[in-house]
Tab-separated table of C-alpha atoms and ligand atoms in Angstrom:
chain	number	residue	atom	x	y	z
Z	1	MET	CA	-0.062	0.367	0.061
Z	2	THR	CA	2.550	2.835	1.044
Z	3	ASP	CA	4.419	1.815	-2.293
Z	4	LEU	CA	1.344	3.272	-3.947
Z	5	ALA	CA	0.567	6.351	-1.530
Z	6	THR	CA	4.027	7.600	-1.067
Z	7	ARG	CA	4.841	7.444	-5.136
Z	8	ALA	CA	7.520	10.198	-5.723
Z	9	PRO	CA	4.987	12.725	-7.504
Z	10	VAL	CA	5.768	14.016	-11.067
Z	11	THR	CA	5.912	17.039	-12.077
Z	12	PRO	CA	2.570	17.316	-14.707
Z	13	THR	CA	4.076	17.509	-18.157
Z	14	LEU	CA	0.616	17.478	-19.693
Z	15	ASP	CA	-1.517	20.954	-20.799
Z	16	VAL	CA	-4.766	19.240	-19.062
Z	17	ALA	CA	-6.702	22.071	-19.979
Z	18	ALA	CA	-5.483	22.243	-23.476
Z	19	ILE	CA	-6.716	18.281	-23.880
Z	20	ARG	CA	-9.894	18.921	-22.008
Z	21	ALA	CA	-10.693	21.277	-24.839
Z	22	ASP	CA	-10.174	18.530	-27.094
Z	23	PHE	CA	-12.799	16.870	-26.392
Z	24	PRO	CA	-16.141	17.994	-26.574
Z	25	ILE	CA	-18.088	15.113	-24.253
Z	26	LEU	CA	-15.733	16.555	-20.950
Z	27	SER	CA	-18.438	19.432	-21.112
Z	28	ARG	CA	-21.274	17.409	-20.298
Z	29	ARG	CA	-23.543	17.894	-17.840
Z	30	ILE	CA	-24.696	14.592	-16.002
Z	31	HIS	CA	-27.518	15.240	-13.090
Z	32	GLY	CA	-26.828	18.712	-13.499
Z	33	ARG	CA	-23.268	18.150	-12.452
Z	34	PRO	CA	-20.049	18.602	-14.482
Z	35	LEU	CA	-19.018	14.860	-15.980
Z	36	VAL	CA	-16.586	13.105	-13.965
Z	37	TYR	CA	-15.675	10.456	-16.383
Z	38	LEU	CA	-13.356	7.613	-14.501
Z	39	ASP	CA	-14.164	4.877	-16.849
Z	40	ASN	CA	-11.468	4.643	-19.272
Z	41	ALA	CA	-9.810	1.164	-18.846
Z	42	ALA	CA	-13.230	-0.054	-19.769
Z	43	THR	CA	-13.217	2.669	-23.117
Z	44	SER	CA	-11.833	6.240	-23.654
Z	45	GLN	CA	-12.691	9.396	-24.925
Z	46	THR	CA	-12.410	10.761	-28.611
Z	47	PRO	CA	-10.588	13.930	-29.497
Z	48	SER	CA	-12.436	15.929	-31.725
Z	49	ARG	CA	-9.859	14.935	-34.487
Z	50	VAL	CA	-11.250	11.149	-34.197
Z	51	ILE	CA	-14.312	12.431	-34.617
Z	52	ALA	CA	-13.508	14.925	-37.297
Z	53	ALA	CA	-11.610	12.016	-39.636
Z	54	PHE	CA	-15.461	10.249	-39.917
Z	55	ASP	CA	-17.218	13.460	-41.458
Z	56	ALA	CA	-14.251	13.344	-43.652
Z	57	TYR	CA	-14.615	9.999	-44.616
Z	58	TYR	CA	-17.809	10.118	-45.461
Z	59	GLY	CA	-18.366	13.642	-46.571
Z	60	GLY	CA	-15.475	13.749	-48.565
Z	61	TYR	CA	-14.133	9.683	-49.911
Z	62	ASN	CA	-16.185	7.388	-48.912
Z	63	ALA	CA	-15.514	4.259	-51.157
Z	64	ASN	CA	-14.223	0.488	-50.857
Z	65	ILE	CA	-10.679	0.076	-50.286
Z	66	HIS	CA	-8.130	-2.300	-52.300
Z	67	ARG	CA	-10.843	-3.020	-55.209
Z	68	GLY	CA	-10.946	0.356	-56.806
Z	69	LEU	CA	-9.700	2.238	-59.058
Z	70	HIS	CA	-11.094	5.260	-59.163
Z	71	THR	CA	-10.045	8.865	-57.236
Z	72	LEU	CA	-12.162	8.033	-53.870
Z	73	ALA	CA	-11.143	4.306	-53.651
Z	74	ASP	CA	-7.601	5.214	-54.131
Z	75	GLU	CA	-7.794	7.977	-50.956
Z	76	ALA	CA	-9.657	5.886	-48.989
Z	77	THR	CA	-6.928	3.014	-49.777
Z	78	ALA	CA	-4.344	5.386	-49.395
Z	79	ALA	CA	-5.553	7.011	-46.183
Z	80	PHE	CA	-6.736	3.303	-44.703
Z	81	GLU	CA	-2.950	1.464	-45.370
Z	82	GLY	CA	-2.038	5.018	-43.415
Z	83	THR	CA	-2.752	3.617	-40.413
Z	84	ARG	CA	-1.072	0.322	-40.976
Z	85	GLU	CA	2.147	2.685	-41.273
Z	86	VAL	CA	1.009	4.875	-37.651
Z	87	ALA	CA	0.059	1.552	-36.053
Z	88	ARG	CA	3.681	-0.318	-37.166
Z	89	GLY	CA	4.940	3.297	-35.656
Z	90	PHE	CA	3.217	3.050	-32.077
Z	91	LEU	CA	4.387	-0.759	-31.529
Z	92	ASN	CA	7.251	-0.295	-33.201
Z	93	ALA	CA	6.889	-2.968	-34.937
Z	94	LYS	CA	9.791	-3.827	-37.719
Z	95	GLU	CA	7.534	-3.960	-40.610
Z	96	SER	CA	3.801	-3.004	-41.579
Z	97	ARG	CA	2.662	-5.930	-42.811
Z	98	GLU	CA	2.902	-7.291	-38.922
Z	99	ILE	CA	0.102	-4.484	-38.553
Z	100	ILE	CA	-3.591	-6.478	-38.831
Z	101	PHE	CA	-6.632	-4.547	-37.890
Z	102	THR	CA	-9.812	-6.623	-36.056
Z	103	ARG	CA	-12.723	-5.676	-34.402
Z	104	GLY	CA	-9.753	-4.892	-31.511
Z	105	THR	CA	-8.183	-7.158	-28.425
Z	106	THR	CA	-11.298	-9.784	-28.409
Z	107	GLU	CA	-11.000	-10.744	-32.056
Z	108	ALA	CA	-6.751	-10.439	-32.667
Z	109	ILE	CA	-6.767	-12.987	-29.426
Z	110	ASN	CA	-9.304	-14.987	-31.491
Z	111	LEU	CA	-7.623	-15.026	-34.625
Z	112	VAL	CA	-4.627	-16.268	-32.703
Z	113	ALA	CA	-6.842	-18.702	-31.015
Z	114	ASN	CA	-7.703	-20.321	-34.098
Z	115	SER	CA	-5.067	-19.677	-36.977
Z	116	TRP	CA	-1.921	-20.657	-34.980
Z	117	GLY	CA	-3.647	-22.698	-31.933
Z	118	ARG	CA	-5.348	-24.689	-34.391
Z	119	ALA	CA	-2.115	-24.936	-36.838
Z	120	ASN	CA	-0.030	-25.660	-33.585
Z	121	LEU	CA	-1.565	-26.973	-30.364
Z	122	LYS	CA	-2.484	-31.207	-30.232
Z	123	PRO	CA	-3.758	-33.180	-27.420
Z	124	GLY	CA	-1.556	-33.368	-24.725
Z	125	ASP	CA	-0.072	-29.492	-25.585
Z	126	GLU	CA	0.022	-26.918	-22.618
Z	127	VAL	CA	-1.103	-22.945	-23.025
Z	128	LEU	CA	0.016	-20.467	-19.664
Z	129	VAL	CA	-2.266	-17.604	-18.857
Z	130	SER	CA	-2.163	-15.658	-16.236
Z	131	ARG	CA	-4.103	-14.736	-13.183
Z	132	LEU	CA	-4.675	-12.098	-14.400
Z	133	GLU	CA	-6.778	-12.382	-17.471
Z	134	HIS	CA	-9.324	-10.592	-19.050
Z	135	HIS	CA	-12.466	-13.342	-20.335
Z	136	SER	CA	-10.777	-12.667	-23.729
Z	137	ASN	CA	-7.808	-14.011	-23.564
Z	138	ILE	CA	-8.742	-17.067	-21.548
Z	139	VAL	CA	-12.334	-17.961	-23.454
Z	140	PRO	CA	-10.963	-18.474	-26.389
Z	141	TRP	CA	-8.322	-20.877	-24.912
Z	142	GLN	CA	-10.652	-22.990	-22.986
Z	143	MET	CA	-12.769	-23.463	-26.096
Z	144	LEU	CA	-10.100	-24.410	-27.707
Z	145	ALA	CA	-8.534	-26.487	-24.899
Z	146	THR	CA	-12.060	-28.718	-25.127
Z	147	GLU	CA	-11.810	-28.840	-29.099
Z	148	ILE	CA	-7.988	-30.037	-29.609
Z	149	GLY	CA	-7.411	-32.201	-26.147
Z	150	PHE	CA	-4.523	-29.536	-24.786
Z	151	THR	CA	-4.232	-28.339	-21.351
Z	152	LEU	CA	-4.370	-24.229	-19.661
Z	153	LYS	CA	-1.819	-24.147	-16.961
Z	154	VAL	CA	-2.429	-21.208	-14.688
Z	155	ILE	CA	0.187	-18.419	-13.394
Z	156	PRO	CA	-1.217	-17.685	-10.043
Z	157	VAL	CA	-0.762	-13.848	-8.545
Z	158	ASP	CA	0.623	-13.025	-4.897
Z	159	GLU	CA	-2.282	-10.972	-2.310
Z	160	ARG	CA	-0.926	-7.745	-4.134
Z	161	GLY	CA	-1.971	-9.390	-7.543
Z	162	VAL	CA	1.842	-9.230	-8.757
Z	163	LEU	CA	2.359	-12.435	-10.732
Z	164	ASP	CA	4.460	-14.726	-9.315
Z	165	LEU	CA	7.760	-15.347	-11.611
Z	166	ASP	CA	9.059	-18.385	-10.083
Z	167	ALA	CA	5.805	-20.402	-9.963
Z	168	TYR	CA	5.476	-19.321	-13.806
Z	169	ARG	CA	9.118	-20.586	-14.259
Z	170	GLU	CA	8.106	-24.163	-12.981
Z	171	LEU	CA	5.313	-24.149	-15.133
Z	172	PHE	CA	6.828	-24.854	-18.218
Z	173	SER	CA	6.874	-28.502	-19.196
Z	174	GLU	CA	8.399	-29.714	-23.128
Z	175	ARG	CA	4.734	-29.806	-23.691
Z	176	THR	CA	4.359	-25.637	-23.583
Z	177	ARG	CA	3.926	-23.754	-26.369
Z	178	LEU	CA	2.535	-20.791	-25.385
Z	179	VAL	CA	1.783	-18.493	-23.133
Z	180	ALA	CA	-1.231	-15.768	-23.345
Z	181	VAL	CA	-0.882	-12.479	-21.065
Z	182	ASN	CA	-1.805	-8.981	-20.487
Z	183	HIS	CA	0.769	-6.031	-20.320
Z	184	VAL	CA	-1.795	-4.542	-18.107
Z	185	SER	CA	-4.413	-6.195	-15.641
Z	186	ASN	CA	-7.260	-3.983	-16.279
Z	187	ALA	CA	-9.081	-5.364	-13.122
Z	188	PHE	CA	-5.939	-4.548	-10.577
Z	189	GLY	CA	-3.968	-2.148	-13.108
Z	190	THR	CA	-0.396	-4.350	-12.544
Z	191	VAL	CA	1.763	-4.411	-15.171
Z	192	ASN	CA	3.455	-7.695	-16.263
Z	193	PRO	CA	7.194	-7.643	-16.700
Z	194	VAL	CA	6.204	-9.012	-20.105
Z	195	LYS	CA	9.571	-8.500	-21.178
Z	196	ALA	CA	11.076	-11.045	-18.398
Z	197	MET	CA	8.448	-13.382	-19.126
Z	198	ALA	CA	8.587	-13.096	-22.993
Z	199	ALA	CA	12.919	-14.167	-22.665
Z	200	ILE	CA	11.476	-17.385	-20.316
Z	201	ALA	CA	9.390	-18.815	-22.833
Z	202	HIS	CA	11.421	-18.872	-26.147
Z	203	ALA	CA	14.097	-19.529	-23.820
Z	204	ARG	CA	12.034	-23.345	-23.295
Z	205	GLY	CA	10.789	-22.783	-26.977
Z	206	ALA	CA	7.141	-21.415	-26.195
Z	207	ARG	CA	5.280	-18.667	-28.425
Z	208	ILE	CA	4.169	-15.567	-26.067
Z	209	LEU	CA	1.230	-12.981	-27.193
Z	210	VAL	CA	0.248	-10.238	-25.353
Z	211	ASP	CA	-2.654	-8.553	-24.661
Z	212	GLY	CA	-2.500	-4.461	-24.795
Z	213	ALA	CA	-5.507	-3.680	-24.167
Z	214	GLN	CA	-4.835	-2.044	-21.152
Z	215	ALA	CA	-0.867	-0.823	-21.800
Z	216	ALA	CA	-1.618	0.694	-24.938
Z	217	PRO	CA	-3.099	3.629	-23.649
Z	218	HIS	CA	-1.013	4.322	-20.903
Z	219	GLN	CA	2.939	3.346	-21.689
Z	220	ARG	CA	5.252	3.128	-24.786
Z	221	VAL	CA	5.015	-0.615	-26.366
Z	222	ASP	CA	7.973	-1.505	-28.462
Z	223	VAL	CA	7.275	-5.143	-29.522
Z	224	GLN	CA	11.121	-5.676	-30.817
Z	225	ASP	CA	11.832	-4.904	-27.693
Z	226	LEU	CA	9.455	-7.264	-25.718
Z	227	ASP	CA	9.790	-9.685	-27.867
Z	228	ALA	CA	6.213	-10.233	-28.076
Z	229	ASP	CA	5.313	-12.592	-30.532
Z	230	PHE	CA	2.104	-11.809	-30.552
Z	231	TYR	CA	0.705	-8.415	-29.125
Z	232	ALA	CA	-3.036	-7.024	-29.744
Z	233	PHE	CA	-5.072	-3.604	-28.310
Z	234	SER	CA	-8.089	-2.171	-29.261
Z	235	GLY	CA	-9.261	1.191	-30.679
Z	236	HIS	CA	-11.439	2.561	-28.381
Z	237	LYS	CA	-9.289	2.359	-25.268
Z	238	VAL	CA	-6.385	4.577	-27.133
Z	239	TYR	CA	-8.471	7.482	-27.385
Z	240	GLY	CA	-10.168	5.649	-30.951
Z	241	PRO	CA	-13.608	4.596	-32.120
Z	242	THR	CA	-14.992	1.256	-30.736
Z	243	GLY	CA	-14.679	-1.571	-33.488
Z	244	VAL	CA	-11.230	-1.990	-34.646
Z	245	GLY	CA	-8.028	-3.170	-33.337
Z	246	VAL	CA	-4.977	-4.579	-33.969
Z	247	LEU	CA	-2.540	-7.472	-34.000
Z	248	TYR	CA	0.858	-7.376	-33.896
Z	249	GLY	CA	2.115	-11.198	-34.871
Z	250	LYS	CA	6.014	-11.231	-35.900
Z	251	ALA	CA	6.146	-11.957	-39.893
Z	252	GLU	CA	8.310	-15.628	-40.659
Z	253	LEU	CA	4.487	-16.516	-37.258
Z	254	LEU	CA	1.787	-14.844	-39.632
Z	255	GLU	CA	3.462	-15.716	-43.110
Z	256	SER	CA	3.389	-19.095	-41.451
Z	257	MET	CA	-0.512	-19.542	-40.394
Z	258	PRO	CA	-3.283	-20.452	-42.102
Z	259	PRO	CA	-6.264	-17.883	-42.727
Z	260	TRP	CA	-9.027	-18.182	-39.799
Z	261	GLN	CA	-11.780	-16.150	-42.082
Z	262	GLY	CA	-12.318	-16.838	-45.722
Z	263	GLY	CA	-13.587	-14.532	-48.246
Z	264	GLY	CA	-13.163	-11.221	-50.396
Z	265	GLU	CA	-9.636	-9.322	-49.865
Z	266	MET	CA	-8.270	-12.259	-48.581
Z	267	ILE	CA	-7.271	-14.600	-51.231
Z	268	ALA	CA	-5.059	-14.872	-54.235
Z	269	THR	CA	-6.985	-16.802	-56.874
Z	270	VAL	CA	-9.992	-18.593	-56.317
Z	271	SER	CA	-11.151	-21.952	-58.293
Z	272	PHE	CA	-13.195	-24.429	-58.514
Z	273	GLU	CA	-10.693	-26.198	-60.457
Z	274	THR	CA	-7.363	-26.364	-58.304
Z	275	ALA	CA	-7.032	-25.413	-54.837
Z	276	THR	CA	-7.646	-21.544	-53.860
Z	277	THR	CA	-4.441	-19.561	-53.203
Z	278	PHE	CA	-4.272	-16.655	-50.502
Z	279	ALA	CA	-2.838	-13.391	-50.082
Z	280	GLU	CA	0.013	-12.028	-48.627
Z	281	ILE	CA	0.270	-10.781	-44.908
Z	282	PRO	CA	-1.128	-9.014	-43.846
Z	283	HIS	CA	-4.238	-8.977	-46.162
Z	284	LYS	CA	-4.153	-13.287	-45.856
Z	285	PHE	CA	-5.921	-12.438	-42.473
Z	286	GLU	CA	-8.567	-9.034	-43.152
Z	287	ALA	CA	-11.528	-10.877	-44.912
Z	288	GLY	CA	-14.012	-8.935	-46.233
Z	289	THR	CA	-15.113	-5.445	-46.054
Z	290	PRO	CA	-12.870	-3.730	-43.154
Z	291	ALA	CA	-14.218	-0.856	-40.394
Z	292	ILE	CA	-12.955	1.611	-43.193
Z	293	ALA	CA	-13.563	4.869	-40.938
Z	294	GLU	CA	-13.228	3.304	-37.936
Z	295	VAL	CA	-8.906	2.532	-38.907
Z	296	ILE	CA	-8.520	5.868	-40.215
Z	297	ALA	CA	-10.051	7.325	-37.148
Z	298	LEU	CA	-7.771	5.267	-35.072
Z	299	GLY	CA	-4.802	6.433	-37.320
Z	300	GLU	CA	-6.248	9.931	-35.683
Z	301	ALA	CA	-6.192	8.627	-32.464
Z	302	LEU	CA	-2.717	6.962	-32.694
Z	303	LYS	CA	-1.246	10.541	-34.042
Z	304	TRP	CA	-2.552	12.949	-31.227
Z	305	VAL	CA	-1.652	10.294	-28.446
Z	306	ASN	CA	2.237	10.799	-30.278
Z	307	GLY	CA	1.137	14.593	-30.118
Z	308	ILE	CA	1.092	14.199	-26.495
Z	309	GLY	CA	3.170	11.470	-25.835
Z	310	VAL	CA	2.631	8.326	-24.159
Z	311	ASP	CA	5.472	8.449	-21.924
Z	312	ALA	CA	3.651	12.281	-20.647
Z	313	ILE	CA	0.151	10.507	-20.312
Z	314	GLY	CA	1.819	7.610	-18.309
Z	315	ASP	CA	3.548	9.822	-15.941
Z	316	TRP	CA	0.393	12.437	-15.612
Z	317	GLU	CA	-2.059	9.339	-15.099
Z	318	GLY	CA	0.562	7.850	-12.446
Z	319	ARG	CA	-0.078	10.938	-10.759
Z	320	LEU	CA	-3.303	10.677	-10.221
Z	321	LEU	CA	-3.267	7.341	-8.954
Z	322	ALA	CA	-0.971	8.450	-6.233
Z	323	HIS	CA	-3.557	10.676	-5.582
Z	324	ALA	CA	-7.030	8.910	-5.214
Z	325	THR	CA	-5.207	6.364	-3.738
Z	326	GLU	CA	-4.273	8.654	-1.001
Z	327	ARG	CA	-7.368	10.203	-0.819
Z	328	VAL	CA	-9.426	6.614	-0.725
Z	329	LEU	CA	-7.344	5.520	1.530
Z	330	ARG	CA	-8.851	7.672	4.219
Z	331	ILE	CA	-11.764	5.967	3.901
Z	332	ASP	CA	-13.191	3.714	6.825
Z	333	GLY	CA	-13.455	0.020	5.801
Z	334	LEU	CA	-12.417	0.473	2.345
Z	335	ARG	CA	-9.540	-1.885	0.652
Z	336	ILE	CA	-7.328	-1.449	-2.489
Z	337	LEU	CA	-7.269	-4.802	-4.258
Z	338	GLY	CA	-4.413	-4.819	-6.845
Z	339	THR	CA	-1.158	-2.749	-4.960
Z	340	ALA	CA	1.722	-4.325	-7.517
Z	341	PRO	CA	4.489	-1.947	-6.937
Z	342	ASP	CA	4.318	-0.671	-10.619
Z	343	LYS	CA	0.463	-0.336	-11.676
Z	344	ALA	CA	-0.854	1.399	-14.301
Z	345	GLY	CA	-3.797	4.859	-13.877
Z	346	VAL	CA	-6.499	1.616	-12.050
Z	347	LEU	CA	-7.668	1.881	-8.881
Z	348	SER	CA	-10.128	-0.973	-7.452
Z	349	PHE	CA	-11.467	-1.328	-4.541
Z	350	VAL	CA	-14.537	-2.789	-2.206
Z	351	VAL	CA	-15.839	-0.785	0.601
Z	352	ASP	CA	-17.121	-3.007	4.425
Z	353	GLY	CA	-20.674	-2.698	4.204
Z	354	ALA	CA	-21.468	-1.271	0.237
Z	355	HIS	CA	-22.143	-2.867	-2.367
Z	356	SER	CA	-20.129	-2.058	-5.312
Z	357	GLN	CA	-23.478	-1.945	-7.595
Z	358	ASP	CA	-24.719	0.485	-5.307
Z	359	ILE	CA	-22.046	2.639	-5.517
Z	360	GLY	CA	-21.668	3.059	-9.239
Z	361	LEU	CA	-24.977	3.864	-9.381
Z	362	LEU	CA	-25.399	6.083	-6.766
Z	363	ILE	CA	-21.842	7.924	-7.938
Z	364	ASP	CA	-23.285	8.437	-11.194
Z	365	GLN	CA	-25.929	10.432	-9.760
Z	366	LEU	CA	-23.382	13.020	-8.352
Z	367	GLY	CA	-21.657	12.875	-12.327
Z	368	VAL	CA	-19.059	10.649	-11.166
Z	369	ALA	CA	-18.745	7.718	-14.034
Z	370	ILE	CA	-16.910	4.477	-12.678
Z	371	ARG	CA	-17.203	1.250	-13.274
Z	372	THR	CA	-18.831	-1.504	-10.698
Z	373	GLY	CA	-18.878	-5.285	-11.653
Z	374	HIS	CA	-16.204	-8.286	-12.301
Z	375	HIS	CA	-14.509	-6.079	-15.336
Z	376	CYS	CA	-14.591	-9.689	-17.437
Z	377	ALA	CA	-11.636	-11.500	-14.582
Z	378	GLN	CA	-14.342	-13.260	-12.731
Z	379	PRO	CA	-11.240	-16.140	-11.921
Z	380	LEU	CA	-9.037	-12.462	-10.523
Z	381	LEU	CA	-12.075	-11.693	-8.330
Z	382	ALA	CA	-13.048	-15.056	-7.419
Z	383	HIS	CA	-9.735	-16.006	-6.196
Z	384	PHE	CA	-9.751	-12.374	-3.590
Z	385	GLY	CA	-13.085	-13.449	-2.223
Z	386	VAL	CA	-14.976	-11.093	-4.448
Z	387	ASP	CA	-17.230	-10.806	-6.709
Z	388	ALA	CA	-17.378	-7.269	-7.642
Z	389	THR	CA	-15.262	-4.457	-7.122
Z	390	CYS	CA	-15.207	-0.739	-8.161
Z	391	ARG	CA	-12.858	0.470	-10.376
Z	392	ALA	CA	-11.701	4.291	-11.483
Z	393	SER	CA	-9.281	4.486	-14.224
Z	394	PHE	CA	-7.525	7.622	-15.513
Z	395	ALA	CA	-6.810	8.543	-18.840
Z	396	ALA	CA	-4.853	12.131	-20.162
Z	397	TYR	CA	-7.411	14.462	-19.379
Z	398	ASN	CA	-8.557	13.754	-15.668
Z	399	THR	CA	-7.753	16.247	-13.433
Z	400	LEU	CA	-6.327	15.999	-9.802
Z	401	GLU	CA	-9.369	18.052	-9.000
Z	402	GLU	CA	-11.372	15.546	-10.484
Z	403	VAL	CA	-10.089	13.170	-8.505
Z	404	ASP	CA	-11.463	14.805	-5.428
Z	405	VAL	CA	-14.380	15.526	-6.501
Z	406	PHE	CA	-14.560	11.649	-7.272
Z	407	ALA	CA	-13.596	11.024	-3.341
Z	408	GLU	CA	-15.697	13.564	-2.328
Z	409	ALA	CA	-18.640	11.670	-4.233
Z	410	LEU	CA	-17.764	8.708	-2.980
Z	411	GLU	CA	-17.354	9.419	0.788
Z	412	ARG	CA	-20.960	10.718	0.585
Z	413	VAL	CA	-22.794	7.665	-1.600
Z	414	ILE	CA	-20.624	5.411	1.296
Z	415	GLY	CA	-22.207	7.290	4.375
Z	416	MET	CA	-25.876	6.673	2.460
Z	417	VAL	CA	-25.923	2.934	1.946
Z	418	ARG	CA	-24.157	2.233	5.205
I	501	C6P	N1	-11.984	-4.370	-21.021
I	501	C6P	C1	-13.009	-2.886	-18.933
I	501	C6P	O1	-13.664	-2.364	-18.579
I	501	C6P	P1	-11.943	-5.396	-26.587
I	501	C6P	O2	-13.319	-5.514	-25.690
I	501	C6P	O3	-12.256	-6.169	-27.549
I	501	C6P	O4	-11.857	-4.442	-27.044
I	501	C6P	O5	-11.483	-5.678	-25.421
I	501	C6P	C2	-11.471	-6.381	-24.681
I	501	C6P	C3	-10.207	-6.699	-23.555
I	501	C6P	C4	-9.395	-7.263	-23.672
I	501	C6P	N2	-8.615	-7.260	-22.555
I	501	C6P	C5	-8.222	-6.254	-21.731
I	501	C6P	C6	-6.565	-6.363	-20.726
I	501	C6P	C7	-9.236	-6.113	-21.625
I	501	C6P	O6	-9.325	-4.960	-20.200
I	501	C6P	C8	-9.832	-5.703	-22.398
I	501	C6P	C9	-11.146	-5.006	-22.082
I	501	C6P	C10	-12.827	-3.349	-20.970
I	501	C6P	O7	-12.233	-3.529	-18.347
I	501	C6P	C11	-14.259	-4.389	-21.223
I	501	C6P	S1	-14.933	-5.451	-20.411
C-alpha cells in the first residue's frame, strides 16, 4: 500500500486544460453536474480530430478499399494503409505487414487461437495463462482446449496481484507451446514484466501472446524490445473508435499461419478446379470489407497520442493514481485490490457494508462515472473472494480536482448506503 500512497510526485508534463478542450464530451453535465469520467479502462473518450475523421471520410472519400481504380477508392485505400504505418510506428514493429486490423483485442486473440492455435496445438500440449487475464484471453483458449485436448495452466498471483515469476518458470514443461498474458491487468492495474516473461518463454521454446489492451494507452510499447510474438490492442481504449483494433504478429509467424476467415480480399486466386490460394500478409487475415472509417480514425487517435507523448500520459496518470489512492485510503472500511508496486492508472476497491453496484449507481447521480462489477476477470476476483469491485481508471484528460470530486462523492455515497 505504501508503495502506491508514497509514489514520488511526477511533475505534470501535460497541458491538461488544452487536452480537455480537445474532447467535446467532457463539457457534458450528468444529473446537473459536470461529468467526471473515470471509466477509461472500459473505453476512453475521443478527441475532435478522431470524430472529424469520420466526417472527412463519409463526407469526402467514402469508398471500398483495395478494389476500385477510381479516385475515391485510391484516397480511402491510402488513408486506411496510412493507419497501418502509424500503428507500426506506435508499436515499433519492424514492418507494416506485421499489423493486422481486427475488431479489437478480443478478435485479435480469437484470430491467434483459431489460426496459430489450431495449426500448432496438439492433444497433451500446454498453454499458460495468468490469473490476471481478462475473459478474452481465457475463453478462446478454453474453447480450443476443449476441442483439441491441450491443457491450460494458470500463472498464480500474490496478495498484491503481482504474478509469481518463480511459479511461472516452474509451470513450463516440454509440452508448453504458448504463454498468453496481459501487459497490464484491467481489473487491478498490475503492469506485468512481459519482456522477462517473453525471454523465459522463448528459452523454453514457447511463443508469447501479449494482450496490450490496457497497456497501449498508458506506456510506450516496443514489440521488438519486448520480443512479443503477438501483441493486441483495441482502438477504443486508446482515444480511438470502437469496432477496430490491432494484432501485431512477427512476419515469419503470420506467414506460416493459415487464414481464419475466408472471403473477399484475403485470396490470391479462387477456383473450383484447383486449390484456392491466399493473399500475402496482412491481407490474408483481413477477409471482407473492414471497418474503413474506424481504421482511419484510429490512425488519428494514435497520432493524437503520439503528439501528447504516451510516456507523459502515463506519468500524469501515475500522479492521478497516487492522489486517488491517498484520498480513498482515508475512507474507513475501504480496501484496495491490486497493490502492485508497478501499476497503471487503475484503482479497484471494495467497501465494507456497501455493495459495489450501489456505489456505482449512486456516484453516477453525482456526475461521476466509474465501473462496477467483475470487469470480465471473474477468476481473478474469485481468487480474492469478491464478485465485484468499484474501479476508477484514469486518462490524459483527468485532473487532480476531478479525483477530489470523486473521493468526496465516494465518501458521500458510502455514508448513504451504510
Ligand atoms: N476491458 C474493461 O472495462 P475489447 O472488448 O476487445 O476491446 O477488449 C477486451 C479486453 C481485453 N483485454 C483486456 C486487458 C481488457 O481490459 C479488455 C477490455 C474493458 O476492463 C471491457 S470488459
